[in-house]
PDB file of C-alpha atoms in Angstrom:
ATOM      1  CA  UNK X   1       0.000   0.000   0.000  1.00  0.00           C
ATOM      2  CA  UNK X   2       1.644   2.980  -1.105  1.00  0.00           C
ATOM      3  CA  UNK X   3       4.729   1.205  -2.333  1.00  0.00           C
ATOM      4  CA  UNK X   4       5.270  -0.079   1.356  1.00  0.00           C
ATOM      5  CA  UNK X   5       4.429  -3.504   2.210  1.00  0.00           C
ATOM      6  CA  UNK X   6       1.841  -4.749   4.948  1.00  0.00           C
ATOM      7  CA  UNK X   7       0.483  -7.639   7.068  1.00  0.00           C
ATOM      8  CA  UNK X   8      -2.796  -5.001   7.397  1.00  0.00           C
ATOM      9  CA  UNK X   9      -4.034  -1.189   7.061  1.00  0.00           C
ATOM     10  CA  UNK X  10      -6.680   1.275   7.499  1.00  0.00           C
ATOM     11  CA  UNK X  11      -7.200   2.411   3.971  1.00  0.00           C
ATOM     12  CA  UNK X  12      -7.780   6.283   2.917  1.00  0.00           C
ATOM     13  CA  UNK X  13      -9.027   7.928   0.498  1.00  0.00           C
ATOM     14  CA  UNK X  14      -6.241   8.414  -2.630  1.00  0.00           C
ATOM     15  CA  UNK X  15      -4.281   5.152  -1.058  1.00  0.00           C
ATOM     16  CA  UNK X  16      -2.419   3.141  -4.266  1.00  0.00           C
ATOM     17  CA  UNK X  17      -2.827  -0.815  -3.857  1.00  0.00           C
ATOM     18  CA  UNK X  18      -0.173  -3.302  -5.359  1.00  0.00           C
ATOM     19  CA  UNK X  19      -1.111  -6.995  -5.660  1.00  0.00           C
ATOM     20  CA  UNK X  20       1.564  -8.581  -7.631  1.00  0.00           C
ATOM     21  CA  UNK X  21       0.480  -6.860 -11.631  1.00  0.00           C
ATOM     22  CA  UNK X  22      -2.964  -5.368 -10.087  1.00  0.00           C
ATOM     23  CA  UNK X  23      -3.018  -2.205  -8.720  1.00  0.00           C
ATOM     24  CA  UNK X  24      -5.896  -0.465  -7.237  1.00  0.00           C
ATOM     25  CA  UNK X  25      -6.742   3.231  -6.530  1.00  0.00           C
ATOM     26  CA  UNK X  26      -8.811   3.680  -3.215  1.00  0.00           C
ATOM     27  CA  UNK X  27     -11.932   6.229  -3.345  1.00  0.00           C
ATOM     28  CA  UNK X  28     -13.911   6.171  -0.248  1.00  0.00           C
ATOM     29  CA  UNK X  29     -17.641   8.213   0.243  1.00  0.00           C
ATOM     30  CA  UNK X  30     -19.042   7.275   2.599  1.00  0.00           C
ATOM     31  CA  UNK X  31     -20.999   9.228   5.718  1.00  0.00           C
ATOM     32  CA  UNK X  32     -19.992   8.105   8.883  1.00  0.00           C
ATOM     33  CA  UNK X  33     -23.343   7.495   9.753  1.00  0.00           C
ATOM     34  CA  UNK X  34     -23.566   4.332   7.680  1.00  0.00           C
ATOM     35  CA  UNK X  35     -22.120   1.054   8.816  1.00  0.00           C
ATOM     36  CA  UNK X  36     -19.495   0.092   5.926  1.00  0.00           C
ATOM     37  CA  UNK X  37     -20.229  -3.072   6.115  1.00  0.00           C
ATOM     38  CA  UNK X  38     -24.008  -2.598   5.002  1.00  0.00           C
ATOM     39  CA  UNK X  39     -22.955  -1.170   1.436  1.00  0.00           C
ATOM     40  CA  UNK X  40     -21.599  -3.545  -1.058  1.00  0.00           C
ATOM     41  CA  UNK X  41     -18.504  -1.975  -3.208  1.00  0.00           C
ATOM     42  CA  UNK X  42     -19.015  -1.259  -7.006  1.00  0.00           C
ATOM     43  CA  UNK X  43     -15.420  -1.050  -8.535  1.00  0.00           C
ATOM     44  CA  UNK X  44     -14.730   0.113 -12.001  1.00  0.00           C
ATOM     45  CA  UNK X  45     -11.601   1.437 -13.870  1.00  0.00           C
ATOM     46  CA  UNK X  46     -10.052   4.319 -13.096  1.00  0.00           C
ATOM     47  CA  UNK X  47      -5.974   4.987 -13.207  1.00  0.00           C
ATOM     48  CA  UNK X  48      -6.283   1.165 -12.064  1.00  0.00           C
ATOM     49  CA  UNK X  49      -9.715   0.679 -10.489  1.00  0.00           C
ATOM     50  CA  UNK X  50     -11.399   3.177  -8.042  1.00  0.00           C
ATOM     51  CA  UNK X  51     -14.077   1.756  -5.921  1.00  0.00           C
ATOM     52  CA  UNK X  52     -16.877   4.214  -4.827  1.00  0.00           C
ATOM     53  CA  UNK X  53     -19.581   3.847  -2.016  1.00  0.00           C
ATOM     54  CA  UNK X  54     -22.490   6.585  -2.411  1.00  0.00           C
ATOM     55  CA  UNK X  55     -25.143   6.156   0.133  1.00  0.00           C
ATOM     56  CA  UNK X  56     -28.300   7.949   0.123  1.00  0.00           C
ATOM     57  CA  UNK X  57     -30.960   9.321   2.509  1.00  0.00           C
ATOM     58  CA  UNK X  58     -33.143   6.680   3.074  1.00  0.00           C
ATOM     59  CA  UNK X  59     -36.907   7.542   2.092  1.00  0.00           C
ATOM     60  CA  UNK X  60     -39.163   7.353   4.851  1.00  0.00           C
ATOM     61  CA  UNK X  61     -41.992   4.597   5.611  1.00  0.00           C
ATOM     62  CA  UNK X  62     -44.500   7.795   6.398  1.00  0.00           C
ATOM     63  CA  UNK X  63     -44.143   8.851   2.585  1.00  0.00           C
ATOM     64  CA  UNK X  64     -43.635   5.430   1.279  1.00  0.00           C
ATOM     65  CA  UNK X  65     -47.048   2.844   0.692  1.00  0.00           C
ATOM     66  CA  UNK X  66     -47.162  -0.451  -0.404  1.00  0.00           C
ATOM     67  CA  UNK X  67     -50.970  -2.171  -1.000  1.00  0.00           C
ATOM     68  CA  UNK X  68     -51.314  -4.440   2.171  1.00  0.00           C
ATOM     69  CA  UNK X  69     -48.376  -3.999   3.971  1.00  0.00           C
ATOM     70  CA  UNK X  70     -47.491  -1.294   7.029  1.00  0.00           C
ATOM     71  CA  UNK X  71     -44.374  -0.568   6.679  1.00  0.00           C
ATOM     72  CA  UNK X  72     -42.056  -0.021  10.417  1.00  0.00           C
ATOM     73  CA  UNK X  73     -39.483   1.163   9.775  1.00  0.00           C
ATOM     74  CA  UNK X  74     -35.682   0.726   7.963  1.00  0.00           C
ATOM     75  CA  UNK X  75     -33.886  -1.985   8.774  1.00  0.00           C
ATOM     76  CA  UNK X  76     -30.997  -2.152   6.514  1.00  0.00           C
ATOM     77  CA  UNK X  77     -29.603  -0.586   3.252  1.00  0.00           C
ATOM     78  CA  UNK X  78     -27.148  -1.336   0.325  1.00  0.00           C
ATOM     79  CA  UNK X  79     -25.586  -0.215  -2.692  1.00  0.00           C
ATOM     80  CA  UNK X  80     -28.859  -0.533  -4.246  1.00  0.00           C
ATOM     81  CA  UNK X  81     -31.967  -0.435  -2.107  1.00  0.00           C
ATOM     82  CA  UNK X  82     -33.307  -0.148   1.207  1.00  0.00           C
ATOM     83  CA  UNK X  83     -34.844  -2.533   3.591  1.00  0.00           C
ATOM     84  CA  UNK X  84     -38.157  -2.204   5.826  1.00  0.00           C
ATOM     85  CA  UNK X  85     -39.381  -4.112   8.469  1.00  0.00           C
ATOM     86  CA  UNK X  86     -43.054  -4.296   7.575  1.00  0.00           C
ATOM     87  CA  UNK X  87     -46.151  -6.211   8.738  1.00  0.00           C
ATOM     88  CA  UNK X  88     -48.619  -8.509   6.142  1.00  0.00           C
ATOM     89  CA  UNK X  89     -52.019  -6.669   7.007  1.00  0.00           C
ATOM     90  CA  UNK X  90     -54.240  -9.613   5.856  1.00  0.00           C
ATOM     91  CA  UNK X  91     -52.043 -12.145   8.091  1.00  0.00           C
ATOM     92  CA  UNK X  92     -50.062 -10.116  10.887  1.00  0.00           C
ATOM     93  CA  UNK X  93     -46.826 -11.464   9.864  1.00  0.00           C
ATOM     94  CA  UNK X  94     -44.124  -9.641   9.828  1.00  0.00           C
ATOM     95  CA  UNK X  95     -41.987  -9.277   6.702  1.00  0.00           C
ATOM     96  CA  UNK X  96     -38.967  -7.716   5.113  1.00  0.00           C
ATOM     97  CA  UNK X  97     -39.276  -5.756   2.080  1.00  0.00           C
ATOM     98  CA  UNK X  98     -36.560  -4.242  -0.275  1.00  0.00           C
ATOM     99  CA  UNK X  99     -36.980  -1.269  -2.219  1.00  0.00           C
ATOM    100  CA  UNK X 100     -35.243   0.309  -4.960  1.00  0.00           C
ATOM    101  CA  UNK X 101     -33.672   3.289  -3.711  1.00  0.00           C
ATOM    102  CA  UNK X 102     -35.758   6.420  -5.099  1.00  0.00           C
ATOM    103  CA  UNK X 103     -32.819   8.134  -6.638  1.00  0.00           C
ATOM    104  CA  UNK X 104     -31.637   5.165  -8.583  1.00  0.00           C
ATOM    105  CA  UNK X 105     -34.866   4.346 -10.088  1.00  0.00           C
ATOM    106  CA  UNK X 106     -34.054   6.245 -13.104  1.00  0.00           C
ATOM    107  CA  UNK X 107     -30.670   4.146 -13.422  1.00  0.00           C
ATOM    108  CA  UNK X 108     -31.686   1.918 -15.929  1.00  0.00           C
ATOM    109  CA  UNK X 109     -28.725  -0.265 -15.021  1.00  0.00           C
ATOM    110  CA  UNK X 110     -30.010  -0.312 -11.350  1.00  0.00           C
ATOM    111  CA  UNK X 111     -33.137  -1.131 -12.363  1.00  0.00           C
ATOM    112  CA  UNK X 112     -32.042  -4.149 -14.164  1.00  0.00           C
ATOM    113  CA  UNK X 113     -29.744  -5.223 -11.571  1.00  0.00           C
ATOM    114  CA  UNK X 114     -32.720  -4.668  -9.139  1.00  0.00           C
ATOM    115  CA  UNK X 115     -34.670  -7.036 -11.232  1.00  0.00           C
ATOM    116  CA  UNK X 116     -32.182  -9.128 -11.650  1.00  0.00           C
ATOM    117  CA  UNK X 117     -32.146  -9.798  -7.807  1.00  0.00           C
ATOM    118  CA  UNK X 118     -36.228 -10.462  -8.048  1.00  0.00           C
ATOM    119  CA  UNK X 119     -35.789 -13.074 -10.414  1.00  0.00           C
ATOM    120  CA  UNK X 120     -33.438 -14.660  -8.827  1.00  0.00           C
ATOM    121  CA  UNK X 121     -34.432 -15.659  -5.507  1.00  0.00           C
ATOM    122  CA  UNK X 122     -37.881 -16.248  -6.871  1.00  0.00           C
ATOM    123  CA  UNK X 123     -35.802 -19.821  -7.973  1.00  0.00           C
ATOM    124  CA  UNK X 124     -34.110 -19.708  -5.139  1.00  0.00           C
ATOM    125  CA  UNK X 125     -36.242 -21.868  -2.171  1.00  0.00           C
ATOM    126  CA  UNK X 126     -34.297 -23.377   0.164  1.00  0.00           C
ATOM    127  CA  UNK X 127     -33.432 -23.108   4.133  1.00  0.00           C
ATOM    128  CA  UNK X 128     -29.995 -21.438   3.655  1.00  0.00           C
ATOM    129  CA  UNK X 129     -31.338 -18.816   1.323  1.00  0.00           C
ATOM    130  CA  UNK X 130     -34.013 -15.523   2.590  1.00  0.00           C
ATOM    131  CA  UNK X 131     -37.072 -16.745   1.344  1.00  0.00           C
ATOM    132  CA  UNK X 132     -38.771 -15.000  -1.707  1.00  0.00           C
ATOM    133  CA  UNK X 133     -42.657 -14.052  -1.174  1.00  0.00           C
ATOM    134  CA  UNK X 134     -43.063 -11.725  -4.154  1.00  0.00           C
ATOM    135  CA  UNK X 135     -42.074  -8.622  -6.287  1.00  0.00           C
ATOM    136  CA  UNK X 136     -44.063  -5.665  -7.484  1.00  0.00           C
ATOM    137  CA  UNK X 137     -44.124  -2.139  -8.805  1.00  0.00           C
ATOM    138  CA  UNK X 138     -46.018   0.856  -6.932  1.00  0.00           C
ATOM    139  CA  UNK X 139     -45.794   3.827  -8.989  1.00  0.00           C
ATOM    140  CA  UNK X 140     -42.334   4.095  -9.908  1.00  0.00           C
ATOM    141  CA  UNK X 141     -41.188   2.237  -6.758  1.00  0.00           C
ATOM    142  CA  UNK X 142     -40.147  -0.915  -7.585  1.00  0.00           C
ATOM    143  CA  UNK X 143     -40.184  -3.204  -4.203  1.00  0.00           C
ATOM    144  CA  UNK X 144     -38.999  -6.731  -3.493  1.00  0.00           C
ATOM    145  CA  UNK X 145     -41.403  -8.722  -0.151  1.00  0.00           C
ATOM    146  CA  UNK X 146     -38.929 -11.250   1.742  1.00  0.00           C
ATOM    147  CA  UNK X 147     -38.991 -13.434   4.835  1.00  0.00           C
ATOM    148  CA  UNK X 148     -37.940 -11.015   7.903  1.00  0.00           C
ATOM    149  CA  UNK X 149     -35.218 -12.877   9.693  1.00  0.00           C
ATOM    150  CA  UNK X 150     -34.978 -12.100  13.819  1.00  0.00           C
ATOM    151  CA  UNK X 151     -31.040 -12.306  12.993  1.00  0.00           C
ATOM    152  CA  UNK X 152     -28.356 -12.874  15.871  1.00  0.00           C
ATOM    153  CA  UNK X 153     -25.565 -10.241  16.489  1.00  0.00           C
ATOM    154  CA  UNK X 154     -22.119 -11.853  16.363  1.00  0.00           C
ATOM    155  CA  UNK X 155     -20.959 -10.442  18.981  1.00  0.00           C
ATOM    156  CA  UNK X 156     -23.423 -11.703  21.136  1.00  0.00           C
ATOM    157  CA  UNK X 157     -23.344 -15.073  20.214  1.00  0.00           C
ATOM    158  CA  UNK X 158     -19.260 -15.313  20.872  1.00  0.00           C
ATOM    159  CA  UNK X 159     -19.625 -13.360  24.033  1.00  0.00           C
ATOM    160  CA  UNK X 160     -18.256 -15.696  26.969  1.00  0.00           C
ATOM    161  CA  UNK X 161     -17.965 -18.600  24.864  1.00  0.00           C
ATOM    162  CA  UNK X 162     -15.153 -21.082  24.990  1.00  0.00           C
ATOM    163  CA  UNK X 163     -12.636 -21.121  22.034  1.00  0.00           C
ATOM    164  CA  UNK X 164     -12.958 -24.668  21.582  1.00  0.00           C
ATOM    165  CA  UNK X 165     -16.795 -24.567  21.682  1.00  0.00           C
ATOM    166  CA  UNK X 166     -16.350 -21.542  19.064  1.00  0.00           C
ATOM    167  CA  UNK X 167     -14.592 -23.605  15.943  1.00  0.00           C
ATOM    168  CA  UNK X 168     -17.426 -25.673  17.075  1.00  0.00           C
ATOM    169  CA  UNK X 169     -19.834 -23.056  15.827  1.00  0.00           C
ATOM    170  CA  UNK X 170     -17.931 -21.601  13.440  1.00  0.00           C
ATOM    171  CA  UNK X 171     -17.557 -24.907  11.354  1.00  0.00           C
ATOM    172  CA  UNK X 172     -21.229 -25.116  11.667  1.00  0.00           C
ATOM    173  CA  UNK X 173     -21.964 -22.026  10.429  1.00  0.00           C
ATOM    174  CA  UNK X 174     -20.014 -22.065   7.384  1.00  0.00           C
ATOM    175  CA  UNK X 175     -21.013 -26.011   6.494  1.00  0.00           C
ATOM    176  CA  UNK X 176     -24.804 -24.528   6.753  1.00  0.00           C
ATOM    177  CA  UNK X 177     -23.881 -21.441   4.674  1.00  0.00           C
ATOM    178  CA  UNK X 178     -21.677 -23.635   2.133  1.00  0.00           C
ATOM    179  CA  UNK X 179     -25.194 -25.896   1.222  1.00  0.00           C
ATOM    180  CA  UNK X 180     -26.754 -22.609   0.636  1.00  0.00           C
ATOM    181  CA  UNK X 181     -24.162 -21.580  -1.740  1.00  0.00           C
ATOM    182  CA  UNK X 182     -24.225 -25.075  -3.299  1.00  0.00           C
ATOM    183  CA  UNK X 183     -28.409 -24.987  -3.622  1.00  0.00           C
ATOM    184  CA  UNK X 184     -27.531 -21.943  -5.632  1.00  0.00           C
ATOM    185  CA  UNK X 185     -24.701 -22.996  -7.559  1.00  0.00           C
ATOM    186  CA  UNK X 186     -26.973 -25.804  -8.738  1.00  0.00           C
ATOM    187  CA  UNK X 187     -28.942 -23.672 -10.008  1.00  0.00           C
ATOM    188  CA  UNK X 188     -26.076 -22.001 -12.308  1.00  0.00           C
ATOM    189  CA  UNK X 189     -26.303 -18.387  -9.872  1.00  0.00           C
ATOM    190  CA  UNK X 190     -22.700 -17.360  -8.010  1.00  0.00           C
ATOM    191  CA  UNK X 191     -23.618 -14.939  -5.363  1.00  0.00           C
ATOM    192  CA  UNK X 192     -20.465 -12.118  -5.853  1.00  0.00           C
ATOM    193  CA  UNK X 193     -20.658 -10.836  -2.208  1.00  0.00           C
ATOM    194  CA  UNK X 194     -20.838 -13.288   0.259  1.00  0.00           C
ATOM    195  CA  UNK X 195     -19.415 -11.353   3.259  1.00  0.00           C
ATOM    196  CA  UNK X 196     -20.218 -11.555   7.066  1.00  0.00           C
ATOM    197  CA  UNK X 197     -22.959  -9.003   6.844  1.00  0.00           C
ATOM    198  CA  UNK X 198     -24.678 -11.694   4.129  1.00  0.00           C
ATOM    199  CA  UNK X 199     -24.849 -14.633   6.159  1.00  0.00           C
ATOM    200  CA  UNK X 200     -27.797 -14.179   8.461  1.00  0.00           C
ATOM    201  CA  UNK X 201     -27.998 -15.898  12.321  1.00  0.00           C
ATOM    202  CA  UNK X 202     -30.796 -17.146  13.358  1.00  0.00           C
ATOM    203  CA  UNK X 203     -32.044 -19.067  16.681  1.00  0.00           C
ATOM    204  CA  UNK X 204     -34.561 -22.012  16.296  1.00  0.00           C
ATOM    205  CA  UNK X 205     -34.362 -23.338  19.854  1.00  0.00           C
ATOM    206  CA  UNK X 206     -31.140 -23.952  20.948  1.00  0.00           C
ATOM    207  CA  UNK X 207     -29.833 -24.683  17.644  1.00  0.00           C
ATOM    208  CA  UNK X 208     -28.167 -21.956  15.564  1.00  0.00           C
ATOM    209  CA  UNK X 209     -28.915 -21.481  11.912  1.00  0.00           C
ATOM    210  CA  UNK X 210     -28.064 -19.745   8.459  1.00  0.00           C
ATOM    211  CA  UNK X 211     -29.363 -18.343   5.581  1.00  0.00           C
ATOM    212  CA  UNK X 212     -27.899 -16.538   3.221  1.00  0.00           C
ATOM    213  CA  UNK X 213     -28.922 -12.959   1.887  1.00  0.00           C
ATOM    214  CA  UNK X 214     -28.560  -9.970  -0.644  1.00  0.00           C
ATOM    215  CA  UNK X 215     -28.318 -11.465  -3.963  1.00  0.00           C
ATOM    216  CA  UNK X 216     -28.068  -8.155  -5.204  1.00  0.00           C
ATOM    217  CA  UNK X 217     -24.989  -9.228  -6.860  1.00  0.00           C
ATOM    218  CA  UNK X 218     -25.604 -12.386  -7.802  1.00  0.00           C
ATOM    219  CA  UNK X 219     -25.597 -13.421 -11.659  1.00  0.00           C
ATOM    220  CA  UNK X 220     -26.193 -16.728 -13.801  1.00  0.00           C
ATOM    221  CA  UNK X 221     -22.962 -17.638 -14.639  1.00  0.00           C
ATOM    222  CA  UNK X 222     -23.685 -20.103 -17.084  1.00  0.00           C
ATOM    223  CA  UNK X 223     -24.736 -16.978 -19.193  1.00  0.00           C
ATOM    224  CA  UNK X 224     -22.021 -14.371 -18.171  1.00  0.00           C
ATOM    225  CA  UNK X 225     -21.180 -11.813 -21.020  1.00  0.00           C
ATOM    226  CA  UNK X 226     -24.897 -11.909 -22.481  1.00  0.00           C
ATOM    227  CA  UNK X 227     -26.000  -9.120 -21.140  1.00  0.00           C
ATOM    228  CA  UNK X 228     -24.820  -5.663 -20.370  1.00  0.00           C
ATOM    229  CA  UNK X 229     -25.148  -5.199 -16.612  1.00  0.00           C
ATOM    230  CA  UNK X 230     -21.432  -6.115 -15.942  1.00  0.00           C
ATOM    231  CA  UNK X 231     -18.510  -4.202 -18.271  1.00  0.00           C
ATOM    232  CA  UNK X 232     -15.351  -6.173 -18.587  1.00  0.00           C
ATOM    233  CA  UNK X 233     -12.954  -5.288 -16.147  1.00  0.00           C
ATOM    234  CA  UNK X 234     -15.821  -4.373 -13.622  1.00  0.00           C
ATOM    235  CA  UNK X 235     -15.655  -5.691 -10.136  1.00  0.00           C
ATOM    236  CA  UNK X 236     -19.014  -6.057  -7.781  1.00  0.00           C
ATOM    237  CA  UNK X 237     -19.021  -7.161  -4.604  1.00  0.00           C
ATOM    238  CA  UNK X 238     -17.069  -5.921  -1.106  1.00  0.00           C
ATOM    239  CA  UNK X 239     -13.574  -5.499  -1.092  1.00  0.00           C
ATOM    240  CA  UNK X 240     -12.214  -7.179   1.947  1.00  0.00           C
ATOM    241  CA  UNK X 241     -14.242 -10.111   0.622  1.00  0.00           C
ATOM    242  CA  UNK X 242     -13.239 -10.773  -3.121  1.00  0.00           C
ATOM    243  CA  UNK X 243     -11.481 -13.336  -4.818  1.00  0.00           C
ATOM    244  CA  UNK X 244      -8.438 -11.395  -6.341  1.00  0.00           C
ATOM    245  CA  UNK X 245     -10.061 -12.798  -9.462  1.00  0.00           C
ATOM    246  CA  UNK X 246     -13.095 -11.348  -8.942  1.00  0.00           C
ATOM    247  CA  UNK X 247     -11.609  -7.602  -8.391  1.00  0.00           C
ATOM    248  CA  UNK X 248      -9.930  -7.998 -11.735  1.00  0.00           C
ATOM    249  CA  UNK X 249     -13.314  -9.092 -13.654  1.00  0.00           C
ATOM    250  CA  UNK X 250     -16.473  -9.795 -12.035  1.00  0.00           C
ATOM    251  CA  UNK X 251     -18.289 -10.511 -15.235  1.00  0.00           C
ATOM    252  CA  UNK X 252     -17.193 -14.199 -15.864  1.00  0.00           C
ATOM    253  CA  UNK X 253     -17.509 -15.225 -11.920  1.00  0.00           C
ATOM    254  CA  UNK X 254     -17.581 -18.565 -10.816  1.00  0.00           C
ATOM    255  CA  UNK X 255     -18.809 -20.594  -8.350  1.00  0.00           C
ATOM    256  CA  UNK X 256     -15.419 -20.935  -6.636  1.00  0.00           C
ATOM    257  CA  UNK X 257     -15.248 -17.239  -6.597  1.00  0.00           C
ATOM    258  CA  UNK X 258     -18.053 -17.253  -3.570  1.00  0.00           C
ATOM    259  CA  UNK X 259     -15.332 -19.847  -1.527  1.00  0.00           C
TER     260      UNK X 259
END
């Protein structure tokens, strides 16, 4: 970093990353009032590649209304849309739903990528994986109804437990999220940014269990270069979490890439 080499770093904005022929030109925006590891990174070429993070104001439930749902209040947010906690009027269940963020809505890229997402976990029914309800337009708001997980912080579930009984957890955790990624990969989609913040926690009893989430960056591999969502050279996903080959060129990702 910065023509001096390091185990680890705090990067800043303007920093100049070497990885053997690669190298990478840092461009951080981000408020420090959003968690950094909420936003996924969207890298493209620049004197290298730049990666940018842009958050936006997030649009309040008051002015936003979706037929048969009450919406609660944000729970999340990413590169691409925000997430609610909302409640099914007709059945009182609680629910999660994703919605385009209102100033990318005239991004037709975002759009498509937003659809994208839709599609995809609509094939997508398994236990690892957020489960898919349905997808509609209000409007011009373009919204995305999910299965609200009652996730598990991290740090609570590690708190005062032994290190032994941790790999313990920790190997469960990632064989549960690894037959997620495989349901998926079976179905020819690679996920592009499975990260920490991705793999949800949840309690059923006293056992622990996974599922994964945000396939806002997944893609069908099997089809990679037919469409134009993805430019060569691109790289989607979050940083501290790529495959190197995956920073280089995101388009033609693979299945091994989300390992």
């Amino acid at each position: 970093v910065n023509q001096k080499r390091v185990k680890s770093i705090d990067l800043q904005d303007g920093d100049e990353i070497k990885a053997g022929r690669t190298r990478l030109r840092m461009r951080l925006r981000l408020p420090n009032a959003v968690d950094p590891q909420s936003t996924a990174t969207v890298i493209t070429p620049l004197e290298g590649l730049e990666a940018v993070r842009s958050p936006v104001p997030a649009q309040s439930p008051t002015t936003l209304s979706i037929p048969g749902y009450a919406l609660e209040g944000e729970i999340g947010r990413g590169g691409l849309g925000i997430v609610y906690r909302a409640v099914h009027k007709a059945t009182q269940r609680a629910m999660a739903i994703k919605v385009l963020l209102p100033t990318r809505a005239a991004d037709q890229s975002a759009t498509q990528l937003f659809l994208r997402e839709a599609t995809i976990l609509s094939q997508l029914r398994h236990p690892r994986i957020v489960e898919f309800h349905e997808f509609g337009m209000v409007g011009q708001q373009l919204y995305i109804v999910m299965e609200l997980v009652d996730r598990v912080a991290p740090e609570s579930l590690w708190k005062g437990m032994p290190w032994s009984r941790r790999v313990h957890v920790a190997c469960g955790i990632t064989q549960q999220a690894l037959e997620g990624l495989e349901f998926a990969h079976s179905r020819s989609f690679v996920h592009r940014d499975i990260k920490p913040a991705n793999l949800l926690l949840v309690r059923n009893g006293r056992k622990l269990n996974v599922k994964l989430a945000d396939f806002g960056m997944a893609k069908n591999y099997q089809f990679a270069g037919f469409s134009d969502l993805t430019d060569d050279r691109d790289a989607r996903g979050s940083l501290a979490y790529m495959a190197p080959e995956q920073v280089i060129d995101c388009r033609f990702a693979l299945p091994s890439w989300d390992l």
